């Protein structure tokens, strides 16, 4: 079977103690699932990363940061540098989450610098993209996704491609007020993304995993994962309880296997 990706971004939730107990529980509950079949990752808050590093077996759960500066050091008050994240032995860095783009004004050009910097420091760069409801209503979602990919991944050399993951998260689908995309809609956009990645990188672009995110829950996860262009699920609220996340992973994987 193809490897299925399951990950969660803890956003600005869970303190150090809550994060470590969540990670311990998640690791315990999921350790028997073959990591040839799934890739599991968690992206805690910055302040929890140090403790998270010491309580997780990285062959079972990859750890990531929610953001990163594109410079190694300098006069960038409030930013966290790749060198600082390197000290924490992180596997990946998430870049361009919708909340970073829309609340904190991150642009595609900034994200391109961040993606390059993350790859230079040997992190997996998880680039998040997605259209707003206005983009969707104007019928320009595909163009927006292509722009986000073409600028965000501009100038990335072919030999770094294995370190790029994409999360497609329609902005209107994310969070408490989000409306989950239908599996058909998500598949359609994943196809656009995969086509754009192939256009940018040739055949190798086809191997870049593309995850769907935005109100994934135990009821829609199965339908999403069986779509041919969806390689995994990037989950917020429905993954923040370790046992619920474990169940979602197992049930979704079963649905995938039954379908193939
Ligand atoms: P949600 O969050 O699953 O709670 O909608 C998704 C995300 O922001 O990545």
GROMACS .gro file of C-alpha atoms and ligand atoms in nm:
model
  269
    1UNK     CA    1   0.000   0.000   0.000
    2UNK     CA    2   0.106   0.362  -0.041
    3UNK     CA    3   0.220   0.525   0.280
    4UNK     CA    4  -0.058   0.730   0.441
    5UNK     CA    5   0.036   1.055   0.615
    6UNK     CA    6  -0.137   1.160   0.937
    7UNK     CA    7  -0.035   1.474   1.116
    8UNK     CA    8  -0.162   1.737   1.352
    9UNK     CA    9  -0.080   2.097   1.423
   10UNK     CA   10  -0.149   2.179   1.788
   11UNK     CA   11  -0.172   2.554   1.707
   12UNK     CA   12  -0.169   2.771   2.022
   13UNK     CA   13  -0.311   2.492   2.238
   14UNK     CA   14  -0.154   2.259   2.498
   15UNK     CA   15   0.116   2.367   2.743
   16UNK     CA   16   0.436   2.168   2.801
   17UNK     CA   17   0.281   1.912   3.035
   18UNK     CA   18  -0.024   1.862   2.817
   19UNK     CA   19   0.192   1.822   2.507
   20UNK     CA   20   0.422   1.562   2.658
   21UNK     CA   21   0.138   1.356   2.801
   22UNK     CA   22  -0.046   1.377   2.467
   23UNK     CA   23   0.265   1.262   2.279
   24UNK     CA   24   0.337   0.976   2.521
   25UNK     CA   25  -0.019   0.852   2.492
   26UNK     CA   26  -0.027   0.885   2.114
   27UNK     CA   27   0.303   0.702   2.080
   28UNK     CA   28   0.188   0.422   2.307
   29UNK     CA   29  -0.144   0.378   2.132
   30UNK     CA   30  -0.004   0.379   1.780
   31UNK     CA   31   0.333   0.206   1.823
   32UNK     CA   32   0.211  -0.128   1.682
   33UNK     CA   33   0.108   0.030   1.349
   34UNK     CA   34   0.380  -0.032   1.091
   35UNK     CA   35   0.559   0.288   0.995
   36UNK     CA   36   0.595   0.148   0.646
   37UNK     CA   37   0.222   0.202   0.622
   38UNK     CA   38   0.184   0.536   0.796
   39UNK     CA   39   0.384   0.851   0.861
   40UNK     CA   40   0.275   1.017   1.184
   41UNK     CA   41   0.376   1.370   1.283
   42UNK     CA   42   0.287   1.626   1.547
   43UNK     CA   43   0.358   2.000   1.542
   44UNK     CA   44   0.349   2.140   1.896
   45UNK     CA   45   0.400   2.496   2.020
   46UNK     CA   46   0.758   2.629   2.028
   47UNK     CA   47   0.770   2.624   2.407
   48UNK     CA   48   0.682   2.252   2.418
   49UNK     CA   49   0.935   2.140   2.157
   50UNK     CA   50   1.226   2.082   2.391
   51UNK     CA   51   1.029   1.852   2.621
   52UNK     CA   52   0.856   1.691   2.324
   53UNK     CA   53   1.197   1.602   2.180
   54UNK     CA   54   1.291   1.407   2.491
   55UNK     CA   55   0.970   1.204   2.516
   56UNK     CA   56   0.916   1.087   2.159
   57UNK     CA   57   1.074   0.806   1.958
   58UNK     CA   58   1.132   0.972   1.624
   59UNK     CA   59   1.096   0.650   1.432
   60UNK     CA   60   0.734   0.654   1.550
   61UNK     CA   61   0.636   1.020   1.556
   62UNK     CA   62   0.805   1.300   1.366
   63UNK     CA   63   0.812   1.641   1.533
   64UNK     CA   64   0.783   1.978   1.369
   65UNK     CA   65   0.771   2.352   1.436
   66UNK     CA   66   0.481   2.575   1.337
   67UNK     CA   67   0.693   2.843   1.173
   68UNK     CA   68   1.053   2.952   1.118
   69UNK     CA   69   1.247   3.262   1.016
   70UNK     CA   70   1.439   3.255   0.686
   71UNK     CA   71   1.754   3.396   0.843
   72UNK     CA   72   1.997   3.211   1.070
   73UNK     CA   73   2.042   3.504   1.305
   74UNK     CA   74   2.005   3.879   1.320
   75UNK     CA   75   1.784   4.165   1.418
   76UNK     CA   76   1.454   3.979   1.390
   77UNK     CA   77   1.290   4.025   1.727
   78UNK     CA   78   1.040   3.756   1.812
   79UNK     CA   79   1.151   3.517   1.539
   80UNK     CA   80   1.295   3.166   1.570
   81UNK     CA   81   1.590   3.071   1.350
   82UNK     CA   82   1.657   2.742   1.171
   83UNK     CA   83   1.970   2.698   1.383
   84UNK     CA   84   1.762   2.718   1.700
   85UNK     CA   85   1.520   2.460   1.564
   86UNK     CA   86   1.812   2.240   1.462
   87UNK     CA   87   1.918   2.227   1.828
   88UNK     CA   88   1.583   2.064   1.902
   89UNK     CA   89   1.640   1.786   1.647
   90UNK     CA   90   1.318   1.859   1.465
   91UNK     CA   91   1.222   1.664   1.157
   92UNK     CA   92   1.003   1.920   0.987
   93UNK     CA   93   0.890   2.278   0.972
   94UNK     CA   94   0.540   2.381   0.874
   95UNK     CA   95   0.532   2.693   0.660
   96UNK     CA   96   0.248   2.914   0.546
   97UNK     CA   97  -0.035   2.775   0.755
   98UNK     CA   98  -0.351   2.969   0.673
   99UNK     CA   99  -0.341   3.142   1.012
  100UNK     CA  100   0.016   3.262   0.941
  101UNK     CA  101  -0.084   3.390   0.599
  102UNK     CA  102  -0.411   3.552   0.697
  103UNK     CA  103  -0.363   3.673   1.054
  104UNK     CA  104   0.009   3.749   1.038
  105UNK     CA  105   0.039   3.856   0.677
  106UNK     CA  106   0.288   3.603   0.544
  107UNK     CA  107   0.326   3.625   0.167
  108UNK     CA  108   0.423   3.368  -0.094
  109UNK     CA  109   0.756   3.548  -0.139
  110UNK     CA  110   0.834   3.521   0.233
  111UNK     CA  111   0.731   3.157   0.226
  112UNK     CA  112   0.962   3.084  -0.065
  113UNK     CA  113   1.254   3.216   0.143
  114UNK     CA  114   1.140   3.003   0.436
  115UNK     CA  115   1.102   2.688   0.226
  116UNK     CA  116   1.453   2.733   0.081
  117UNK     CA  117   1.598   2.798   0.424
  118UNK     CA  118   1.423   2.494   0.577
  119UNK     CA  119   1.558   2.272   0.299
  120UNK     CA  120   1.907   2.416   0.336
  121UNK     CA  121   1.894   2.311   0.700
  122UNK     CA  122   1.774   1.967   0.605
  123UNK     CA  123   1.425   1.994   0.750
  124UNK     CA  124   1.120   1.857   0.574
  125UNK     CA  125   0.931   2.168   0.458
  126UNK     CA  126   0.557   2.125   0.496
  127UNK     CA  127   0.417   2.402   0.279
  128UNK     CA  128   0.050   2.482   0.341
  129UNK     CA  129  -0.160   2.628   0.063
  130UNK     CA  130  -0.529   2.695   0.015
  131UNK     CA  131  -0.781   2.934  -0.135
  132UNK     CA  132  -1.007   3.171   0.060
  133UNK     CA  133  -1.384   3.171   0.022
  134UNK     CA  134  -1.354   3.489  -0.189
  135UNK     CA  135  -1.109   3.314  -0.423
  136UNK     CA  136  -1.352   3.024  -0.448
  137UNK     CA  137  -1.650   3.249  -0.520
  138UNK     CA  138  -1.460   3.427  -0.798
  139UNK     CA  139  -1.377   3.088  -0.948
  140UNK     CA  140  -1.001   3.145  -0.915
  141UNK     CA  141  -0.912   2.868  -0.667
  142UNK     CA  142  -0.699   2.675  -0.916
  143UNK     CA  143  -0.506   2.988  -1.013
  144UNK     CA  144  -0.447   3.075  -0.647
  145UNK     CA  145  -0.318   2.727  -0.567
  146UNK     CA  146  -0.088   2.737  -0.869
  147UNK     CA  147   0.046   3.080  -0.766
  148UNK     CA  148   0.107   2.963  -0.410
  149UNK     CA  149   0.297   2.659  -0.539
  150UNK     CA  150   0.489   2.838  -0.814
  151UNK     CA  151   0.611   3.116  -0.586
  152UNK     CA  152   0.643   2.909  -0.268
  153UNK     CA  153   0.853   2.646  -0.445
  154UNK     CA  154   1.038   2.881  -0.681
  155UNK     CA  155   1.400   2.781  -0.740
  156UNK     CA  156   1.389   2.459  -0.539
  157UNK     CA  157   1.647   2.219  -0.679
  158UNK     CA  158   1.542   1.873  -0.787
  159UNK     CA  159   1.759   1.700  -0.524
  160UNK     CA  160   1.557   1.858  -0.240
  161UNK     CA  161   1.220   1.733  -0.356
  162UNK     CA  162   1.206   1.436  -0.119
  163UNK     CA  163   1.199   1.688   0.166
  164UNK     CA  164   0.888   1.871   0.048
  165UNK     CA  165   0.539   1.791   0.169
  166UNK     CA  166   0.231   1.993   0.074
  167UNK     CA  167  -0.083   2.045   0.282
  168UNK     CA  168  -0.387   2.163   0.090
  169UNK     CA  169  -0.615   2.342   0.335
  170UNK     CA  170  -0.896   2.553   0.192
  171UNK     CA  171  -0.916   2.852   0.425
  172UNK     CA  172  -1.296   2.826   0.443
  173UNK     CA  173  -1.267   2.468   0.567
  174UNK     CA  174  -1.037   2.533   0.862
  175UNK     CA  175  -1.131   2.565   1.228
  176UNK     CA  176  -1.449   2.599   1.434
  177UNK     CA  177  -1.635   2.792   1.166
  178UNK     CA  178  -1.498   2.580   0.882
  179UNK     CA  179  -1.708   2.379   0.642
  180UNK     CA  180  -1.522   2.063   0.541
  181UNK     CA  181  -1.454   2.029   0.169
  182UNK     CA  182  -1.635   1.737   0.012
  183UNK     CA  183  -1.412   1.449  -0.090
  184UNK     CA  184  -1.490   1.525  -0.456
  185UNK     CA  185  -1.390   1.890  -0.421
  186UNK     CA  186  -1.072   1.800  -0.232
  187UNK     CA  187  -0.978   1.542  -0.495
  188UNK     CA  188  -1.033   1.793  -0.774
  189UNK     CA  189  -0.798   2.044  -0.607
  190UNK     CA  190  -0.541   1.778  -0.520
  191UNK     CA  191  -0.533   1.690  -0.888
  192UNK     CA  192  -0.464   2.054  -0.975
  193UNK     CA  193  -0.185   2.057  -0.717
  194UNK     CA  194  -0.030   1.733  -0.843
  195UNK     CA  195  -0.044   1.857  -1.201
  196UNK     CA  196   0.129   2.179  -1.101
  197UNK     CA  197   0.398   1.988  -0.911
  198UNK     CA  198   0.461   1.772  -1.218
  199UNK     CA  199   0.479   2.083  -1.432
  200UNK     CA  200   0.736   2.230  -1.193
  201UNK     CA  201   0.948   1.924  -1.124
  202UNK     CA  202   0.866   1.663  -1.387
  203UNK     CA  203   0.804   1.301  -1.285
  204UNK     CA  204   0.969   1.355  -0.945
  205UNK     CA  205   0.694   1.604  -0.861
  206UNK     CA  206   0.450   1.313  -0.850
  207UNK     CA  207   0.621   1.174  -0.541
  208UNK     CA  208   0.562   1.484  -0.330
  209UNK     CA  209   0.297   1.391  -0.073
  210UNK     CA  210  -0.011   1.613  -0.073
  211UNK     CA  211  -0.221   1.607   0.244
  212UNK     CA  212  -0.573   1.740   0.286
  213UNK     CA  213  -0.660   1.955   0.589
  214UNK     CA  214  -0.962   2.154   0.707
  215UNK     CA  215  -1.227   2.010   0.939
  216UNK     CA  216  -1.115   1.652   0.892
  217UNK     CA  217  -1.316   1.443   1.138
  218UNK     CA  218  -1.388   1.075   1.209
  219UNK     CA  219  -1.683   1.086   0.968
  220UNK     CA  220  -1.519   1.232   0.659
  221UNK     CA  221  -1.163   1.098   0.698
  222UNK     CA  222  -1.234   0.766   0.524
  223UNK     CA  223  -1.398   0.920   0.222
  224UNK     CA  224  -1.109   1.165   0.186
  225UNK     CA  225  -0.832   0.908   0.216
  226UNK     CA  226  -0.969   0.685  -0.059
  227UNK     CA  227  -0.936   0.966  -0.315
  228UNK     CA  228  -0.650   0.879  -0.552
  229UNK     CA  229  -0.474   1.217  -0.525
  230UNK     CA  230  -0.495   1.248  -0.145
  231UNK     CA  231  -0.187   1.108   0.031
  232UNK     CA  232  -0.276   1.190   0.388
  233UNK     CA  233  -0.468   1.402   0.633
  234UNK     CA  234  -0.356   1.708   0.824
  235UNK     CA  235  -0.582   1.744   1.120
  236UNK     CA  236  -0.652   2.004   1.386
  237UNK     CA  237  -0.933   1.963   1.637
  238UNK     CA  238  -1.013   1.598   1.570
  239UNK     CA  239  -0.657   1.494   1.654
  240UNK     CA  240  -0.597   1.678   1.978
  241UNK     CA  241  -0.716   1.390   2.192
  242UNK     CA  242  -0.464   1.105   2.158
  243UNK     CA  243  -0.712   0.822   2.174
  244UNK     CA  244  -0.951   0.988   1.927
  245UNK     CA  245  -0.657   1.047   1.690
  246UNK     CA  246  -0.543   0.685   1.727
  247UNK     CA  247  -0.893   0.564   1.639
  248UNK     CA  248  -0.920   0.799   1.345
  249UNK     CA  249  -0.588   0.670   1.208
  250UNK     CA  250  -0.685   0.304   1.249
  251UNK     CA  251  -1.034   0.342   1.105
  252UNK     CA  252  -0.914   0.551   0.814
  253UNK     CA  253  -0.634   0.309   0.732
  254UNK     CA  254  -0.884   0.023   0.739
  255UNK     CA  255  -1.117   0.206   0.502
  256UNK     CA  256  -0.823   0.270   0.270
  257UNK     CA  257  -0.720  -0.097   0.276
  258UNK     CA  258  -1.078  -0.224   0.225
  259UNK     CA  259  -1.103   0.005  -0.074
  260UNK     CA  260  -0.785  -0.124  -0.241
  261LIG     P1  261  -0.911   2.182   1.183
  261LIG     O1  262  -0.770   2.253   1.159
  261LIG     O2  263  -0.894   2.035   1.153
  261LIG     O3  264  -0.941   2.206   1.327
  261LIG     O4  265  -1.010   2.246   1.089
  261LIG     C1  266  -0.696   2.225   1.044
  261LIG     C2  267  -0.569   2.306   1.038
  261LIG     O5  268  -0.571   2.427   1.070
  261LIG     O6  269  -0.465   2.255   0.998
   0.00000   0.00000   0.00000
